[in-house]
PDB file of C-alpha atoms in Angstrom:
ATOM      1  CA  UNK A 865      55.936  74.530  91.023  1.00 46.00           C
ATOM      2  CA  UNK A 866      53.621  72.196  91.933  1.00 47.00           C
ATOM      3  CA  UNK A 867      49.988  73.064  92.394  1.00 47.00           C
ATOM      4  CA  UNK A 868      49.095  72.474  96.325  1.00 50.00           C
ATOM      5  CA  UNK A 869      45.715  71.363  95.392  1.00 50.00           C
ATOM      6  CA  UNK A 870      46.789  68.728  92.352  1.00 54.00           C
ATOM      7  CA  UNK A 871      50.365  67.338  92.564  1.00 62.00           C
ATOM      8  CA  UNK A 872      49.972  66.322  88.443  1.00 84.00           C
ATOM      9  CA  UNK A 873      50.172  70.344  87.891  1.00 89.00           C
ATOM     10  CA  UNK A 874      53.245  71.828  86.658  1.00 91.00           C
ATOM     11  CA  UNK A 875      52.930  75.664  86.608  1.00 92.00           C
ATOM     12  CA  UNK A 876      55.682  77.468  85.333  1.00 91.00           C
ATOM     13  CA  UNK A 877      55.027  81.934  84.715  1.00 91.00           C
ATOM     14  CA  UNK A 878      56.699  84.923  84.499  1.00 91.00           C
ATOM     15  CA  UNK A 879      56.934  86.525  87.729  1.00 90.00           C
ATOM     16  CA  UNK A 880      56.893  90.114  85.474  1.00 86.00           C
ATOM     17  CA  UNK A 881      53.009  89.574  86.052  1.00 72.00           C
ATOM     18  CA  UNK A 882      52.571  89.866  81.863  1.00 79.00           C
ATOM     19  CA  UNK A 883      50.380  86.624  82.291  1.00 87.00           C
ATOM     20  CA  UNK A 884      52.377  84.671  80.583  1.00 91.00           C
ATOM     21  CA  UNK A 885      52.660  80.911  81.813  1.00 92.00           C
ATOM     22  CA  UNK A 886      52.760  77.171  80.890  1.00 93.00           C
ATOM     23  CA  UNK A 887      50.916  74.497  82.954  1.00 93.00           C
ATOM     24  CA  UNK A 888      51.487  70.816  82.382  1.00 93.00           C
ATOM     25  CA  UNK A 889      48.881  68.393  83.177  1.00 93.00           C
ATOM     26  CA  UNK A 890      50.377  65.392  83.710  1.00 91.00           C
ATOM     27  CA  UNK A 891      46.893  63.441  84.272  1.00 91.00           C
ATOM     28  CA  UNK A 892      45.406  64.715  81.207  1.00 92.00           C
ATOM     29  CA  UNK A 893      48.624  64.382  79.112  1.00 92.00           C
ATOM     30  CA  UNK A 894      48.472  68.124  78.225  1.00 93.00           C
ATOM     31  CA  UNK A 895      50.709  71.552  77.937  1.00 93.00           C
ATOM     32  CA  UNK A 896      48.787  74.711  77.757  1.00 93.00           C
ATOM     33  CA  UNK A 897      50.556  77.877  77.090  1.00 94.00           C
ATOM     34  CA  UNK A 898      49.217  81.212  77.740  1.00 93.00           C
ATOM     35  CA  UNK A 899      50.828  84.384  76.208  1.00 91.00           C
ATOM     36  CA  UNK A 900      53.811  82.738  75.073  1.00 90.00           C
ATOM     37  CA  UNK A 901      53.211  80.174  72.441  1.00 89.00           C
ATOM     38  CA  UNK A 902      53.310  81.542  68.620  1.00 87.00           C
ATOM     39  CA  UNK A 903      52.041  79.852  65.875  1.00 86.00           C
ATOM     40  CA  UNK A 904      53.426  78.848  63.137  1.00 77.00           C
ATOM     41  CA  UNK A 905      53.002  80.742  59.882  1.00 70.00           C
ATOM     42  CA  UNK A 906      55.005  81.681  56.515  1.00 58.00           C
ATOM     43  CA  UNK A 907      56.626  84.617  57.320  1.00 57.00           C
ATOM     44  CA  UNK A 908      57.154  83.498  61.239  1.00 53.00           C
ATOM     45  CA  UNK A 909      54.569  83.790  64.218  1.00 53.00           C
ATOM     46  CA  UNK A 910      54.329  87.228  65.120  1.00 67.00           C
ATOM     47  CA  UNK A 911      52.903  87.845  68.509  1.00 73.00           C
ATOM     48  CA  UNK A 912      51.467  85.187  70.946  1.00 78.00           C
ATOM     49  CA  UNK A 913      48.347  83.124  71.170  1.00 83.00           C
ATOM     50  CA  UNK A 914      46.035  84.190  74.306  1.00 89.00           C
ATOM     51  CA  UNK A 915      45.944  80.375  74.830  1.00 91.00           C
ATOM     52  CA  UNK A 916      47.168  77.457  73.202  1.00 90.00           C
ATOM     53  CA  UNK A 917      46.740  73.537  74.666  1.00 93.00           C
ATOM     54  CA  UNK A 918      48.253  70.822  73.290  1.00 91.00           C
ATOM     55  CA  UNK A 919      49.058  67.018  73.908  1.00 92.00           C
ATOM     56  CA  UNK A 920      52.141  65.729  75.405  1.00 90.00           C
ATOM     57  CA  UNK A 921      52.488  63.997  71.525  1.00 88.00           C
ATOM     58  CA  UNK A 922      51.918  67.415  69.986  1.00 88.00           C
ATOM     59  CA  UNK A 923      55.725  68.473  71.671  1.00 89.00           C
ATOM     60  CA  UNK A 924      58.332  67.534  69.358  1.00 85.00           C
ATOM     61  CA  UNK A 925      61.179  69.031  71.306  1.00 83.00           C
ATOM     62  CA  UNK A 926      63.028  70.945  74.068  1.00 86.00           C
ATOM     63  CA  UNK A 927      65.952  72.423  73.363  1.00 81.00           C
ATOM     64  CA  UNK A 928      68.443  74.359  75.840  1.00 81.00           C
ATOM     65  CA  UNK A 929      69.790  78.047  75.282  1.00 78.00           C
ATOM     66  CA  UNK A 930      72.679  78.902  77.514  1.00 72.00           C
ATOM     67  CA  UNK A 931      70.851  76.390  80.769  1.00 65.00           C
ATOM     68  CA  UNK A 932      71.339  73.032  81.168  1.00 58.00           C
ATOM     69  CA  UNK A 933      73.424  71.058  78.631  1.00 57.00           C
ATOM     70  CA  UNK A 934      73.710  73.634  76.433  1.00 54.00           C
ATOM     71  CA  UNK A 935      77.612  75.234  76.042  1.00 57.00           C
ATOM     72  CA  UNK A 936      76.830  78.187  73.930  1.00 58.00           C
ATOM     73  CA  UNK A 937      80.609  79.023  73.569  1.00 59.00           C
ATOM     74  CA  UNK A 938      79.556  81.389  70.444  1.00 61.00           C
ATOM     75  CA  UNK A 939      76.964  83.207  72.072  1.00 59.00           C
ATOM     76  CA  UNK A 940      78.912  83.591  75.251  1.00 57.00           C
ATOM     77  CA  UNK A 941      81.979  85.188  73.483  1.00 57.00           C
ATOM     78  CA  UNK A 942      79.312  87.629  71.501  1.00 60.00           C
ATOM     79  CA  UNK A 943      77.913  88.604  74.828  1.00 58.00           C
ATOM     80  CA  UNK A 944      81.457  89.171  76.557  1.00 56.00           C
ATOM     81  CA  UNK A 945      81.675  92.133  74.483  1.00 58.00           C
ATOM     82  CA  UNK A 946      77.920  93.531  74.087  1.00 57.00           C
ATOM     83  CA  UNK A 947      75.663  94.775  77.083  1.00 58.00           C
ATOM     84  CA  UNK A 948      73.440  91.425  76.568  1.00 56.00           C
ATOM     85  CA  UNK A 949      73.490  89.113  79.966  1.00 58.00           C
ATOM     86  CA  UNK A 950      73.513  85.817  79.191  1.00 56.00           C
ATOM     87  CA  UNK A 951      71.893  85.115  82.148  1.00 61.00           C
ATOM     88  CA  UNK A 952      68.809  86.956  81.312  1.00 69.00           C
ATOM     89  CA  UNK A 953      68.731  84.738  78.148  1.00 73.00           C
ATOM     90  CA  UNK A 954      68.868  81.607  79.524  1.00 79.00           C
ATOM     91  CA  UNK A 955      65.808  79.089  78.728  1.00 85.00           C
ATOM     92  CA  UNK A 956      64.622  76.568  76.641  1.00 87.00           C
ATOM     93  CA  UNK A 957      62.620  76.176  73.426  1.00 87.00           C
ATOM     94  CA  UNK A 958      59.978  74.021  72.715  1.00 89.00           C
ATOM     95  CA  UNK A 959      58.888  73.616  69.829  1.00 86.00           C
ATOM     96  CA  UNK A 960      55.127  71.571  68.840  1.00 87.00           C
ATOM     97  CA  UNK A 961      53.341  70.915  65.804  1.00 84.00           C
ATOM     98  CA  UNK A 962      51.837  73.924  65.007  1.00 84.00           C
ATOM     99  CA  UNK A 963      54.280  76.392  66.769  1.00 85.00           C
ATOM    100  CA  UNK A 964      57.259  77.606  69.049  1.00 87.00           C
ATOM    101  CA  UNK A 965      57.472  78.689  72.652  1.00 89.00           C
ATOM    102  CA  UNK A 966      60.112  80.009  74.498  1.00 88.00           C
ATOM    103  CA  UNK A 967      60.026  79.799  78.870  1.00 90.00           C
ATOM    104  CA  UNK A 968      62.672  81.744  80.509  1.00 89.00           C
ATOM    105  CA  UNK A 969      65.234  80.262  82.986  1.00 89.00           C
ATOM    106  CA  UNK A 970      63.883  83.358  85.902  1.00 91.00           C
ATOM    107  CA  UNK A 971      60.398  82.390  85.610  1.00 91.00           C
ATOM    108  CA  UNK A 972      58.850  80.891  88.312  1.00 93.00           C
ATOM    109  CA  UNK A 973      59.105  76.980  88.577  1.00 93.00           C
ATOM    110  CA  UNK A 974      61.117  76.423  85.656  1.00 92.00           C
ATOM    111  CA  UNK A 975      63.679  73.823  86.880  1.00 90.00           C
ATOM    112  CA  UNK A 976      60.550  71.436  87.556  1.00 93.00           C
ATOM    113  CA  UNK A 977      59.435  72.330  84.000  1.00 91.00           C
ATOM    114  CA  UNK A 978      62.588  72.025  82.023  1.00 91.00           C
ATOM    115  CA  UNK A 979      63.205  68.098  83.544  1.00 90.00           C
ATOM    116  CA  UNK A 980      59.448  67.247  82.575  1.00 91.00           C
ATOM    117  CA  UNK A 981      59.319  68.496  79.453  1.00 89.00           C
ATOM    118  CA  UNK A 982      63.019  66.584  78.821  1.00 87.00           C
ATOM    119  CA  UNK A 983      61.408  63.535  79.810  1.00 87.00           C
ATOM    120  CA  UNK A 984      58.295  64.137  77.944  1.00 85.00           C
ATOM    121  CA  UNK A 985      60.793  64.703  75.254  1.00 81.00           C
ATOM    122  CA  UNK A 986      62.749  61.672  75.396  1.00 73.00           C
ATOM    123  CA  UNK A 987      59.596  59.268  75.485  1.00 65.00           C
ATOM    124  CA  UNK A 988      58.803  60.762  71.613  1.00 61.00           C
ATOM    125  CA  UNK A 989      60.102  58.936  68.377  1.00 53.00           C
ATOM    126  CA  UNK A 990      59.738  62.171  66.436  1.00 55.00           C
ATOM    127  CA  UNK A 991      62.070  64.881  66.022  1.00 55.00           C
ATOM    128  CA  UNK A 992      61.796  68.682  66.302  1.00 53.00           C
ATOM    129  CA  UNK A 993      61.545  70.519  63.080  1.00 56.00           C
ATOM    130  CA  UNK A 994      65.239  72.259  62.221  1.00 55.00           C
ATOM    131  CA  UNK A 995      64.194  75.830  62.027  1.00 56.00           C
ATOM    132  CA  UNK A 996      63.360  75.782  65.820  1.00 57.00           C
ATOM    133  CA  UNK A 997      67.001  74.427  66.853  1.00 60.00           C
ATOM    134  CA  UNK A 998      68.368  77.283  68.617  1.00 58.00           C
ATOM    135  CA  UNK A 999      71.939  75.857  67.814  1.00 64.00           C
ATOM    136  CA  UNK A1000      71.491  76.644  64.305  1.00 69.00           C
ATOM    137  CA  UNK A1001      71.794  80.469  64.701  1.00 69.00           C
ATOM    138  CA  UNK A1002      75.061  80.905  63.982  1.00 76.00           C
ATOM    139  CA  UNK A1003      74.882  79.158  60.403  1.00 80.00           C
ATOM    140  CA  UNK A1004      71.611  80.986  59.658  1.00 80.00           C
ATOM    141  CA  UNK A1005      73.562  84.359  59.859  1.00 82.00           C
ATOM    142  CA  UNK A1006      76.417  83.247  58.419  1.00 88.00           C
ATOM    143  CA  UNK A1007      73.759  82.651  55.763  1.00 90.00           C
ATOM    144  CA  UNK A1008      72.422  85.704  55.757  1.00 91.00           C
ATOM    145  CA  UNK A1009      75.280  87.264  55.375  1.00 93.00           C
ATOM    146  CA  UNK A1010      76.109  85.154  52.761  1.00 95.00           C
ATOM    147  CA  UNK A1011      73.449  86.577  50.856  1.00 95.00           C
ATOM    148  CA  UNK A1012      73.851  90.088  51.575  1.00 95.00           C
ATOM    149  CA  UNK A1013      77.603  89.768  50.457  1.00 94.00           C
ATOM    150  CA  UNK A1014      77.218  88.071  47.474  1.00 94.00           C
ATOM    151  CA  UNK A1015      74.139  90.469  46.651  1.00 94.00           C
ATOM    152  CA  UNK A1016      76.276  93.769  47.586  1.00 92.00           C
ATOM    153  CA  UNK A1017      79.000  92.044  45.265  1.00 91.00           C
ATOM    154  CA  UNK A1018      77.149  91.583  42.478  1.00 91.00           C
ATOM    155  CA  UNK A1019      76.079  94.904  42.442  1.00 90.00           C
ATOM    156  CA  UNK A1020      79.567  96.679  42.648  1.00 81.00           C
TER     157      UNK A1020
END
């Protein structure tokens, strides 16, 4: 939603109250995450930063799970027969230079945020980095279990 006392604020948070929340400045060119941006790392960003800004240039992409665009016939079909809502995981990731961040579909103001950050998005020449595509899931466990097989294999 729109800040009543500066219309170039987009705030979107998570009406759980667990302070989490992205605001957009759209004057200052600027995204800054609180309690649910995780930085990049090795082994994978455990936990989130208490607050993280960045620049509009810093975003390198916004990609849809199970909202907008995005089919997710695999993921639908898993959660047919588990006790997983799909609704509940519907949102988008965005992924920056230094780290990931993922907004939920129920939190407040997020249709207003998901179109920004798509146009924000679109106005960039660079590309996300692959391990953030959500759409790759299904060939990273395949992967896995690749692995595992061939390991378990080896060993019989």
């Amino acid at each position: 939603m729109k800040n009543q006392f500066n219309d170039a604020l987009i705030i979107c948070d998570n009406p759980d109250s667990s302070g989490q929340r992205l605001v957009l400045n759209l004057t200052q060119r600027t995204a800054i995450f609180e309690n649910c941006h995780s930085p990049r790392s090795g082994i994978g960003g455990f936990g989130f930063e208490p607050v993280c800004e960045c620049k509009f240039d810093e975003i390198l992409a916004v990609q849809d799970f199970l909202t907008g665009n995005h089919r997710g016939l695999f993921y639908r079909i898993i959660f047919t027969f588990s006790n997983v809502n799909a609704g509940n995981l519907a949102s988008v990731f965005i992924s920056t230079d230094f780290g990931r961040s993922r907004i939920f579909a129920k939190w407040n103001g997020f249709a207003e945020l998901r179109s920004e950050l798509r146009q924000i998005c679109s106005q960039q020449s660079r590309r996300g980095r692959w391990e953030d595509d959500p759409r790759l899931m299904p060939v990273y466990v395949v992967l896995i279990l690749a692995i595992v097989g061939g390991i378990i294999w080896l060993l019989l």
